[in-house]
Amino acid sequence: MQSDDIESRFTYHAPTDDRIEQHEQVRAEVRELAHRLNDTLPEGREKSVVMTKLEEALMWANAAIARQPE
């Protein structure tokens, strides 16, 4: 792993106004999907895994937004 990659992964990336809007849009879309799946899927381990993976997807999406080059 390159030093620049480590710096990017472990440095705070202050959001610009544009990126704040991107974060909010992605968060709203994932939240909407979570509600739809919650209403559709039966309770159980699999549903719990789906929700956990959605949380992970949101975290990675936010990282992608935050870490993109200026």
PDB file of N, CA and C in Angstrom:
ATOM      1  N   MET A   1       0.855  -1.175   0.000  1.00  0.00           N
ATOM      2  CA  MET A   1       0.000   0.000   0.000  1.00  0.00           C
ATOM      3  C   MET A   1       0.898   1.234   0.000  1.00  0.00           C
ATOM      4  N   GLN A   2       0.533   2.187  -0.802  1.00  0.00           N
ATOM      5  CA  GLN A   2       1.297   3.427  -0.898  1.00  0.00           C
ATOM      6  C   GLN A   2       0.981   4.352   0.284  1.00  0.00           C
ATOM      7  N   SER A   3       1.962   5.147   0.664  1.00  0.00           N
ATOM      8  CA  SER A   3       1.792   6.096   1.764  1.00  0.00           C
ATOM      9  C   SER A   3       0.633   7.055   1.502  1.00  0.00           C
ATOM     10  N   ASP A   4       0.483   7.504   0.248  1.00  0.00           N
ATOM     11  CA  ASP A   4      -0.619   8.410  -0.095  1.00  0.00           C
ATOM     12  C   ASP A   4      -1.971   7.761   0.152  1.00  0.00           C
ATOM     13  N   ASP A   5      -2.060   6.451  -0.130  1.00  0.00           N
ATOM     14  CA  ASP A   5      -3.312   5.725   0.088  1.00  0.00           C
ATOM     15  C   ASP A   5      -3.633   5.652   1.580  1.00  0.00           C
ATOM     16  N   ILE A   6      -2.621   5.396   2.394  1.00  0.00           N
ATOM     17  CA  ILE A   6      -2.819   5.360   3.845  1.00  0.00           C
ATOM     18  C   ILE A   6      -3.284   6.728   4.336  1.00  0.00           C
ATOM     19  N   GLU A   7      -2.630   7.775   3.878  1.00  0.00           N
ATOM     20  CA  GLU A   7      -3.022   9.127   4.279  1.00  0.00           C
ATOM     21  C   GLU A   7      -4.473   9.413   3.911  1.00  0.00           C
ATOM     22  N   SER A   8      -4.869   9.025   2.711  1.00  0.00           N
ATOM     23  CA  SER A   8      -6.241   9.271   2.265  1.00  0.00           C
ATOM     24  C   SER A   8      -7.251   8.498   3.105  1.00  0.00           C
ATOM     25  N   ARG A   9      -6.927   7.255   3.425  1.00  0.00           N
ATOM     26  CA  ARG A   9      -7.863   6.414   4.175  1.00  0.00           C
ATOM     27  C   ARG A   9      -8.043   6.867   5.621  1.00  0.00           C
ATOM     28  N   PHE A  10      -6.998   7.435   6.199  1.00  0.00           N
ATOM     29  CA  PHE A  10      -7.028   7.720   7.628  1.00  0.00           C
ATOM     30  C   PHE A  10      -6.943   9.211   7.953  1.00  0.00           C
ATOM     31  N   THR A  11      -7.365  10.038   7.031  1.00  0.00           N
ATOM     32  CA  THR A  11      -7.390  11.482   7.223  1.00  0.00           C
ATOM     33  C   THR A  11      -8.824  11.962   7.102  1.00  0.00           C
ATOM     34  N   TYR A  12      -9.192  12.919   7.920  1.00  0.00           N
ATOM     35  CA  TYR A  12     -10.531  13.507   7.832  1.00  0.00           C
ATOM     36  C   TYR A  12     -10.629  14.317   6.553  1.00  0.00           C
ATOM     37  N   HIS A  13     -11.718  14.119   5.842  1.00  0.00           N
ATOM     38  CA  HIS A  13     -11.975  14.846   4.605  1.00  0.00           C
ATOM     39  C   HIS A  13     -13.168  15.773   4.848  1.00  0.00           C
ATOM     40  N   ALA A  14     -12.884  17.029   5.131  1.00  0.00           N
ATOM     41  CA  ALA A  14     -13.963  17.990   5.398  1.00  0.00           C
ATOM     42  C   ALA A  14     -14.824  18.137   4.144  1.00  0.00           C
ATOM     43  N   PRO A  15     -16.140  17.993   4.291  1.00  0.00           N
ATOM     44  CA  PRO A  15     -16.998  18.048   3.105  1.00  0.00           C
ATOM     45  C   PRO A  15     -17.230  19.473   2.612  1.00  0.00           C
ATOM     46  N   THR A  16     -17.260  19.602   1.303  1.00  0.00           N
ATOM     47  CA  THR A  16     -17.670  20.859   0.684  1.00  0.00           C
ATOM     48  C   THR A  16     -19.197  20.874   0.657  1.00  0.00           C
ATOM     49  N   ASP A  17     -19.778  21.999   0.325  1.00  0.00           N
ATOM     50  CA  ASP A  17     -21.241  22.069   0.233  1.00  0.00           C
ATOM     51  C   ASP A  17     -21.781  21.057  -0.772  1.00  0.00           C
ATOM     52  N   ASP A  18     -21.076  20.900  -1.894  1.00  0.00           N
ATOM     53  CA  ASP A  18     -21.499  19.942  -2.920  1.00  0.00           C
ATOM     54  C   ASP A  18     -21.464  18.513  -2.384  1.00  0.00           C
ATOM     55  N   ARG A  19     -20.430  18.205  -1.644  1.00  0.00           N
ATOM     56  CA  ARG A  19     -20.308  16.843  -1.106  1.00  0.00           C
ATOM     57  C   ARG A  19     -21.316  16.593   0.010  1.00  0.00           C
ATOM     58  N   ILE A  20     -21.618  17.606   0.786  1.00  0.00           N
ATOM     59  CA  ILE A  20     -22.663  17.452   1.804  1.00  0.00           C
ATOM     60  C   ILE A  20     -23.967  17.069   1.127  1.00  0.00           C
ATOM     61  N   GLU A  21     -24.268  17.726   0.030  1.00  0.00           N
ATOM     62  CA  GLU A  21     -25.483  17.412  -0.724  1.00  0.00           C
ATOM     63  C   GLU A  21     -25.441  15.978  -1.255  1.00  0.00           C
ATOM     64  N   GLN A  22     -24.278  15.545  -1.733  1.00  0.00           N
ATOM     65  CA  GLN A  22     -24.137  14.168  -2.218  1.00  0.00           C
ATOM     66  C   GLN A  22     -24.349  13.169  -1.085  1.00  0.00           C
ATOM     67  N   HIS A  23     -23.753  13.438   0.077  1.00  0.00           N
ATOM     68  CA  HIS A  23     -23.936  12.561   1.241  1.00  0.00           C
ATOM     69  C   HIS A  23     -25.419  12.462   1.599  1.00  0.00           C
ATOM     70  N   GLU A  24     -26.092  13.588   1.640  1.00  0.00           N
ATOM     71  CA  GLU A  24     -27.511  13.603   2.008  1.00  0.00           C
ATOM     72  C   GLU A  24     -28.355  12.838   0.995  1.00  0.00           C
ATOM     73  N   GLN A  25     -28.037  12.975  -0.288  1.00  0.00           N
ATOM     74  CA  GLN A  25     -28.786  12.273  -1.332  1.00  0.00           C
ATOM     75  C   GLN A  25     -28.617  10.760  -1.207  1.00  0.00           C
ATOM     76  N   VAL A  26     -27.377  10.315  -1.054  1.00  0.00           N
ATOM     77  CA  VAL A  26     -27.118   8.877  -0.922  1.00  0.00           C
ATOM     78  C   VAL A  26     -27.780   8.339   0.339  1.00  0.00           C
ATOM     79  N   ARG A  27     -27.658   9.077   1.439  1.00  0.00           N
ATOM     80  CA  ARG A  27     -28.260   8.646   2.702  1.00  0.00           C
ATOM     81  C   ARG A  27     -29.773   8.505   2.554  1.00  0.00           C
ATOM     82  N   ALA A  28     -30.415   9.443   1.884  1.00  0.00           N
ATOM     83  CA  ALA A  28     -31.866   9.387   1.688  1.00  0.00           C
ATOM     84  C   ALA A  28     -32.260   8.186   0.836  1.00  0.00           C
ATOM     85  N   GLU A  29     -31.494   7.912  -0.209  1.00  0.00           N
ATOM     86  CA  GLU A  29     -31.810   6.780  -1.086  1.00  0.00           C
ATOM     87  C   GLU A  29     -31.644   5.449  -0.369  1.00  0.00           C
ATOM     88  N   VAL A  30     -30.564   5.308   0.403  1.00  0.00           N
ATOM     89  CA  VAL A  30     -30.350   4.065   1.145  1.00  0.00           C
ATOM     90  C   VAL A  30     -31.418   3.912   2.225  1.00  0.00           C
ATOM     91  N   ARG A  31     -31.775   5.008   2.897  1.00  0.00           N
ATOM     92  CA  ARG A  31     -32.816   4.960   3.921  1.00  0.00           C
ATOM     93  C   ARG A  31     -34.147   4.508   3.321  1.00  0.00           C
ATOM     94  N   GLU A  32     -34.484   5.045   2.141  1.00  0.00           N
ATOM     95  CA  GLU A  32     -35.726   4.655   1.466  1.00  0.00           C
ATOM     96  C   GLU A  32     -35.721   3.160   1.147  1.00  0.00           C
ATOM     97  N   LEU A  33     -34.609   2.661   0.637  1.00  0.00           N
ATOM     98  CA  LEU A  33     -34.500   1.230   0.350  1.00  0.00           C
ATOM     99  C   LEU A  33     -34.630   0.412   1.630  1.00  0.00           C
ATOM    100  N   ALA A  34     -34.009   0.866   2.705  1.00  0.00           N
ATOM    101  CA  ALA A  34     -34.098   0.152   3.981  1.00  0.00           C
ATOM    102  C   ALA A  34     -35.547   0.054   4.450  1.00  0.00           C
ATOM    103  N   HIS A  35     -36.301   1.143   4.327  1.00  0.00           N
ATOM    104  CA  HIS A  35     -37.718   1.106   4.715  1.00  0.00           C
ATOM    105  C   HIS A  35     -38.501   0.120   3.856  1.00  0.00           C
ATOM    106  N   ARG A  36     -38.257   0.144   2.539  1.00  0.00           N
ATOM    107  CA  ARG A  36     -38.975  -0.770   1.639  1.00  0.00           C
ATOM    108  C   ARG A  36     -38.647  -2.221   1.961  1.00  0.00           C
ATOM    109  N   LEU A  37     -37.377  -2.507   2.173  1.00  0.00           N
ATOM    110  CA  LEU A  37     -36.991  -3.877   2.505  1.00  0.00           C
ATOM    111  C   LEU A  37     -37.527  -4.288   3.869  1.00  0.00           C
ATOM    112  N   ASN A  38     -37.531  -3.371   4.810  1.00  0.00           N
ATOM    113  CA  ASN A  38     -38.066  -3.670   6.133  1.00  0.00           C
ATOM    114  C   ASN A  38     -39.534  -4.061   6.056  1.00  0.00           C
ATOM    115  N   ASP A  39     -40.272  -3.381   5.185  1.00  0.00           N
ATOM    116  CA  ASP A  39     -41.696  -3.683   5.019  1.00  0.00           C
ATOM    117  C   ASP A  39     -41.929  -4.970   4.231  1.00  0.00           C
ATOM    118  N   THR A  40     -40.970  -5.369   3.407  1.00  0.00           N
ATOM    119  CA  THR A  40     -41.138  -6.506   2.503  1.00  0.00           C
ATOM    120  C   THR A  40     -40.610  -7.816   3.070  1.00  0.00           C
ATOM    121  N   LEU A  41     -39.470  -7.760   3.720  1.00  0.00           N
ATOM    122  CA  LEU A  41     -38.799  -8.989   4.145  1.00  0.00           C
ATOM    123  C   LEU A  41     -39.331  -9.501   5.477  1.00  0.00           C
ATOM    124  N   PRO A  42     -39.353 -10.830   5.632  1.00  0.00           N
ATOM    125  CA  PRO A  42     -39.753 -11.389   6.924  1.00  0.00           C
ATOM    126  C   PRO A  42     -38.637 -11.175   7.955  1.00  0.00           C
ATOM    127  N   GLU A  43     -39.036 -11.102   9.207  1.00  0.00           N
ATOM    128  CA  GLU A  43     -38.051 -10.962  10.278  1.00  0.00           C
ATOM    129  C   GLU A  43     -37.158 -12.194  10.298  1.00  0.00           C
ATOM    130  N   GLY A  44     -35.925 -12.003  10.680  1.00  0.00           N
ATOM    131  CA  GLY A  44     -35.004 -13.129  10.791  1.00  0.00           C
ATOM    132  C   GLY A  44     -33.569 -12.696  10.556  1.00  0.00           C
ATOM    133  N   ARG A  45     -32.709 -13.676  10.657  1.00  0.00           N
ATOM    134  CA  ARG A  45     -31.279 -13.429  10.509  1.00  0.00           C
ATOM    135  C   ARG A  45     -30.960 -12.787   9.165  1.00  0.00           C
ATOM    136  N   GLU A  46     -31.571 -13.302   8.106  1.00  0.00           N
ATOM    137  CA  GLU A  46     -31.279 -12.797   6.766  1.00  0.00           C
ATOM    138  C   GLU A  46     -31.623 -11.310   6.637  1.00  0.00           C
ATOM    139  N   LYS A  47     -32.757 -10.919   7.206  1.00  0.00           N
ATOM    140  CA  LYS A  47     -33.146  -9.508   7.166  1.00  0.00           C
ATOM    141  C   LYS A  47     -32.144  -8.659   7.949  1.00  0.00           C
ATOM    142  N   SER A  48     -31.696  -9.175   9.071  1.00  0.00           N
ATOM    143  CA  SER A  48     -30.694  -8.453   9.857  1.00  0.00           C
ATOM    144  C   SER A  48     -29.409  -8.268   9.059  1.00  0.00           C
ATOM    145  N   VAL A  49     -29.010  -9.304   8.328  1.00  0.00           N
ATOM    146  CA  VAL A  49     -27.806  -9.208   7.504  1.00  0.00           C
ATOM    147  C   VAL A  49     -28.006  -8.171   6.399  1.00  0.00           C
ATOM    148  N   VAL A  50     -29.188  -8.180   5.778  1.00  0.00           N
ATOM    149  CA  VAL A  50     -29.485  -7.190   4.736  1.00  0.00           C
ATOM    150  C   VAL A  50     -29.317  -5.779   5.295  1.00  0.00           C
ATOM    151  N   MET A  51     -29.869  -5.514   6.463  1.00  0.00           N
ATOM    152  CA  MET A  51     -29.782  -4.175   7.048  1.00  0.00           C
ATOM    153  C   MET A  51     -28.334  -3.811   7.387  1.00  0.00           C
ATOM    154  N   THR A  52     -27.578  -4.779   7.891  1.00  0.00           N
ATOM    155  CA  THR A  52     -26.168  -4.533   8.185  1.00  0.00           C
ATOM    156  C   THR A  52     -25.406  -4.204   6.910  1.00  0.00           C
ATOM    157  N   LYS A  53     -25.675  -4.948   5.854  1.00  0.00           N
ATOM    158  CA  LYS A  53     -24.982  -4.703   4.584  1.00  0.00           C
ATOM    159  C   LYS A  53     -25.375  -3.353   3.988  1.00  0.00           C
ATOM    160  N   LEU A  54     -26.618  -2.936   4.184  1.00  0.00           N
ATOM    161  CA  LEU A  54     -27.017  -1.595   3.735  1.00  0.00           C
ATOM    162  C   LEU A  54     -26.240  -0.522   4.499  1.00  0.00           C
ATOM    163  N   GLU A  55     -26.072  -0.734   5.810  1.00  0.00           N
ATOM    164  CA  GLU A  55     -25.268   0.209   6.595  1.00  0.00           C
ATOM    165  C   GLU A  55     -23.842   0.265   6.056  1.00  0.00           C
ATOM    166  N   GLU A  56     -23.286  -0.914   5.752  1.00  0.00           N
ATOM    167  CA  GLU A  56     -21.935  -0.965   5.202  1.00  0.00           C
ATOM    168  C   GLU A  56     -21.874  -0.260   3.848  1.00  0.00           C
ATOM    169  N   ALA A  57     -22.870  -0.511   3.011  1.00  0.00           N
ATOM    170  CA  ALA A  57     -22.904   0.133   1.698  1.00  0.00           C
ATOM    171  C   ALA A  57     -22.947   1.652   1.844  1.00  0.00           C
ATOM    172  N   LEU A  58     -23.733   2.141   2.791  1.00  0.00           N
ATOM    173  CA  LEU A  58     -23.811   3.580   3.027  1.00  0.00           C
ATOM    174  C   LEU A  58     -22.460   4.126   3.491  1.00  0.00           C
ATOM    175  N   MET A  59     -21.794   3.402   4.379  1.00  0.00           N
ATOM    176  CA  MET A  59     -20.486   3.863   4.849  1.00  0.00           C
ATOM    177  C   MET A  59     -19.486   3.938   3.699  1.00  0.00           C
ATOM    178  N   TRP A  60     -19.481   2.923   2.843  1.00  0.00           N
ATOM    179  CA  TRP A  60     -18.552   2.928   1.709  1.00  0.00           C
ATOM    180  C   TRP A  60     -18.926   3.998   0.698  1.00  0.00           C
ATOM    181  N   ALA A  61     -20.207   4.209   0.499  1.00  0.00           N
ATOM    182  CA  ALA A  61     -20.638   5.277  -0.412  1.00  0.00           C
ATOM    183  C   ALA A  61     -20.181   6.633   0.117  1.00  0.00           C
ATOM    184  N   ASN A  62     -20.334   6.845   1.416  1.00  0.00           N
ATOM    185  CA  ASN A  62     -19.883   8.106   2.014  1.00  0.00           C
ATOM    186  C   ASN A  62     -18.370   8.257   1.904  1.00  0.00           C
ATOM    187  N   ALA A  63     -17.642   7.148   2.075  1.00  0.00           N
ATOM    188  CA  ALA A  63     -16.186   7.204   1.912  1.00  0.00           C
ATOM    189  C   ALA A  63     -15.821   7.562   0.478  1.00  0.00           C
ATOM    190  N   ALA A  64     -16.541   6.992  -0.479  1.00  0.00           N
ATOM    191  CA  ALA A  64     -16.269   7.294  -1.890  1.00  0.00           C
ATOM    192  C   ALA A  64     -16.489   8.771  -2.178  1.00  0.00           C
ATOM    193  N   ILE A  65     -17.539   9.329  -1.602  1.00  0.00           N
ATOM    194  CA  ILE A  65     -17.815  10.755  -1.796  1.00  0.00           C
ATOM    195  C   ILE A  65     -16.724  11.596  -1.124  1.00  0.00           C
ATOM    196  N   ALA A  66     -16.400  11.260   0.109  1.00  0.00           N
ATOM    197  CA  ALA A  66     -15.448  12.059   0.882  1.00  0.00           C
ATOM    198  C   ALA A  66     -14.037  12.004   0.311  1.00  0.00           C
ATOM    199  N   ARG A  67     -13.655  10.844  -0.207  1.00  0.00           N
ATOM    200  CA  ARG A  67     -12.268  10.651  -0.639  1.00  0.00           C
ATOM    201  C   ARG A  67     -12.012  11.005  -2.096  1.00  0.00           C
ATOM    202  N   GLN A  68     -13.037  11.391  -2.831  1.00  0.00           N
ATOM    203  CA  GLN A  68     -12.805  11.702  -4.246  1.00  0.00           C
ATOM    204  C   GLN A  68     -11.893  12.913  -4.370  1.00  0.00           C
ATOM    205  N   PRO A  69     -11.072  12.928  -5.400  1.00  0.00           N
ATOM    206  CA  PRO A  69     -10.167  14.072  -5.588  1.00  0.00           C
ATOM    207  C   PRO A  69     -10.948  15.368  -5.790  1.00  0.00           C
ATOM    208  N   GLU A  70     -10.340  16.446  -5.403  1.00  0.00           N
ATOM    209  CA  GLU A  70     -10.968  17.771  -5.565  1.00  0.00           C
ATOM    210  C   GLU A  70     -11.162  18.108  -7.011  1.00  0.00           C
TER     211      GLU A  70
END
